[in-house]
Structure formats: structure tokens, C-alpha cells
Amino acid sequence: MQAKQIIRSFFSDPAAGVLFTGADEFNTVLAAAGQDYYTVFIDAGFLPDRAAIMEQFSVSLKFPAYFGKNWDALEDCLTDLPDWLPPGGSGYLILIPNAGALCRTEGAPPSLGAPADTYPPQALKGLSGSFETLARVLSDAAGTLQDVSGTSLKTVFIF
């Protein structure tokens, strides 16, 4: 399957939560997503460790003060997003440019995201450390949010 087809399939599948793609597909991602998502950018270049991941997600998604800054709390806040942050008509979209920085930090293979990879479970193979945990939390939260409220949570790691 070509990158454009994978990206279109990702955005048309309500259950799809995480996608890895190359920077050369950024415009394809934006076109496929449309303008009807509540969209945030979280630059992976500023995510050197778990503490930074928690801080950036908290600030970018306006988490409440009680956010516990751990993986379980991150998943909980992601699944509760509609409680304080109204979604766009299509849901939420988290774009994570410079995702290669996570690979360098955690030792995951740099070729992971080029070209667009299928979304989980296949896309999560080969990840390590905080990068793997983040991708799994985002994927699980997307599934839970979709099941509970019918709201999409899409995350695109851009390499």
C-alpha cells in the first residue's frame, strides 16, 4: 500500500489512533485530515525524556491541574479530553513533527517512519523505552475515547 493510501485509510478508520510517516508526506496528512480536527503540534525535539513528554502534552492539551504526570494519568487525561477541551467536528489530531528525535533518544530504528507505516499493531513493532510507551498510550487512549464517546483521537508521528 502506498503512503497516500495508508494516510487516507488512517483518517477514514475511526478506530485508527497512531500513524508514523515521513516529513515528505506532511501535506498529504494535512489534506487527508481536513480542517475539522482540534489540532495541536507537539515537537518531538522538545521531548528528550518522560518528564518533558508529560509537560508538553499537559500544556498543549490544556490538561487540568490534577494531571499526575505519569503514563496512566496521560492516558486518563487523553480519554477525558472532551471534558475540558471541545473536539473539532472530526475529533482531535496530535501532530508530532521531528519524531526522529524520539528514535535517537530511545534507540528505535530511524527508518521506522519512512515511508508511511501502517497504524497499530504493526506500527508499534521495534519501538523502545518512552517512545514505545507513548505510542501505546496514544493508541490505547484513541481506542477508548472512540469506544466511550465516539470521538476520534489521531496522532501522527512525522519523521
Coordinates of C-alpha atoms in Angstrom, one line a residue:
M1 CA 0.0 0.0 0.0
Q2 CA 1.4 3.4 -0.9
A3 CA 1.9 6.2 1.6
K4 CA -1.1 8.3 0.4
Q5 CA -3.4 5.3 0.6
I6 CA -2.3 4.4 4.1
I7 CA -2.8 8.0 5.3
R8 CA -6.3 8.2 3.7
S9 CA -7.2 4.9 5.3
F10 CA -5.9 6.1 8.7
F11 CA -8.1 9.2 8.7
S12 CA -11.2 7.2 7.4
D13 CA -10.9 4.5 10.0
P14 CA -12.4 5.7 13.3
A15 CA -10.5 3.0 15.3
A16 CA -7.1 4.1 14.0
G17 CA -5.1 6.1 16.5
V18 CA -1.4 6.3 15.6
L19 CA 0.4 6.7 12.3
F20 CA 4.1 7.1 11.5
T21 CA 5.1 8.9 8.4
G22 CA 7.9 10.8 6.7
A23 CA 8.1 14.6 6.6
D24 CA 7.6 14.4 2.8
E25 CA 4.0 13.2 3.5
F26 CA 3.1 16.1 5.8
N27 CA 1.0 17.9 3.2
T28 CA -0.8 14.6 2.4
V29 CA -1.5 14.2 6.1
L30 CA -3.0 17.7 6.3
A31 CA -5.1 17.2 3.2
A32 CA -6.4 13.9 4.4
A33 CA -7.2 15.2 7.9
G34 CA -9.1 18.3 6.6
Q35 CA -9.7 21.2 8.8
D36 CA -12.3 19.8 11.1
Y37 CA -10.0 18.5 13.9
Y38 CA -8.9 20.2 17.1
T39 CA -5.2 20.1 16.2
V40 CA -2.1 20.5 18.3
F41 CA 1.6 20.3 17.3
I42 CA 4.0 18.8 19.9
D43 CA 7.6 19.0 18.6
A44 CA 9.5 15.8 19.4
G45 CA 12.7 17.8 19.5
F46 CA 11.5 19.0 22.9
L47 CA 10.7 15.6 24.3
P48 CA 14.0 14.2 25.5
D49 CA 12.5 12.2 28.4
R50 CA 9.3 11.2 30.1
A51 CA 9.1 14.4 32.2
A52 CA 9.2 16.5 29.0
I53 CA 6.6 14.4 27.3
M54 CA 4.2 14.8 30.2
E55 CA 4.8 18.6 30.4
Q56 CA 4.4 19.2 26.6
F57 CA 1.2 17.1 26.4
S58 CA -0.2 18.8 29.6
V59 CA 0.4 22.3 28.2
S60 CA -0.6 21.6 24.6
L61 CA -3.8 19.8 25.5
K62 CA -4.7 22.1 28.5
F63 CA -4.7 19.2 31.0
P64 CA -6.3 20.0 34.4
A65 CA -4.1 20.8 37.4
Y66 CA -4.7 17.3 38.8
F67 CA -2.8 15.7 35.9
G68 CA -0.4 13.2 37.7
K69 CA 2.4 13.4 35.0
N70 CA 2.7 9.6 34.6
W71 CA 1.7 7.2 31.8
D72 CA -1.7 6.2 33.4
A73 CA -2.6 9.8 34.1
L74 CA -1.7 10.7 30.5
E75 CA -4.0 8.0 29.1
D76 CA -6.8 9.1 31.5
C77 CA -6.5 12.7 30.5
L78 CA -6.4 11.8 26.8
T79 CA -9.6 9.8 27.2
D80 CA -11.2 12.6 29.1
L81 CA -10.3 15.4 26.7
P82 CA -13.9 16.3 25.8
D83 CA -14.5 17.2 29.5
W84 CA -12.4 20.4 29.1
L85 CA -11.3 20.8 25.5
P86 CA -14.1 20.6 22.9
P87 CA -13.1 18.5 19.9
G88 CA -13.3 19.6 16.3
G89 CA -16.1 18.0 14.3
S90 CA -13.8 15.1 13.4
G91 CA -12.1 14.9 16.9
Y92 CA -8.6 15.6 18.0
L93 CA -5.4 15.5 16.0
I94 CA -1.9 15.5 17.6
L95 CA 0.9 16.1 15.1
I96 CA 4.4 15.3 16.4
P97 CA 7.0 16.6 14.0
N98 CA 10.7 15.7 14.3
A99 CA 9.7 12.3 15.6
G100 CA 13.2 11.1 14.6
A101 CA 14.4 12.8 17.8
L102 CA 12.5 10.2 19.8
C103 CA 14.2 7.5 17.9
R104 CA 17.6 8.9 18.6
T105 CA 16.8 9.4 22.2
E106 CA 15.3 5.9 22.7
G107 CA 17.3 3.9 20.1
A108 CA 14.4 2.9 17.9
P109 CA 15.3 2.4 14.3
P110 CA 15.4 5.7 12.4
S111 CA 13.8 4.2 9.3
L112 CA 10.6 3.4 11.2
G113 CA 8.6 6.3 9.8
A114 CA 9.7 6.4 6.2
P115 CA 7.5 6.0 4.2
A116 CA 4.2 6.0 6.0
D117 CA 3.8 2.9 8.1
T118 CA 0.6 1.1 8.9
Y119 CA -1.1 2.0 12.2
P120 CA -1.0 -0.3 15.2
P121 CA -0.4 -3.0 15.9
Q122 CA 2.2 -3.2 13.1
A123 CA 3.5 0.3 13.6
L124 CA 4.5 -0.3 17.2
K125 CA 6.9 -3.1 16.4
G126 CA 10.5 -2.1 17.0
L127 CA 9.9 0.8 19.3
S128 CA 11.6 1.1 22.7
G129 CA 11.5 2.9 26.0
S130 CA 9.4 6.0 26.4
F131 CA 8.8 6.2 22.7
E132 CA 7.1 2.8 22.7
T133 CA 5.1 3.7 25.9
L134 CA 4.0 7.0 24.4
A135 CA 2.8 5.4 21.2
R136 CA 1.0 2.6 23.0
V137 CA -0.7 5.1 25.4
L138 CA -1.8 7.3 22.5
S139 CA -3.1 4.2 20.6
D140 CA -5.0 2.8 23.7
A141 CA -6.4 6.3 24.5
A142 CA -7.7 6.7 20.9
G143 CA -9.5 3.3 21.1
T144 CA -11.0 4.1 24.5
L145 CA -12.1 7.6 23.5
Q146 CA -13.7 6.2 20.3
D147 CA -15.5 3.4 22.2
V148 CA -16.7 5.6 25.0
S149 CA -17.7 8.8 23.3
G150 CA -17.4 8.2 19.5
T151 CA -14.7 10.9 19.4
S152 CA -11.6 10.4 17.3
L153 CA -8.1 10.9 18.7
K154 CA -5.5 10.7 15.9
T155 CA -1.7 11.1 16.4
V156 CA 0.7 11.3 13.6
F157 CA 4.5 10.9 14.3
I158 CA 6.3 12.8 11.5
F159 CA 9.9 11.7 10.8

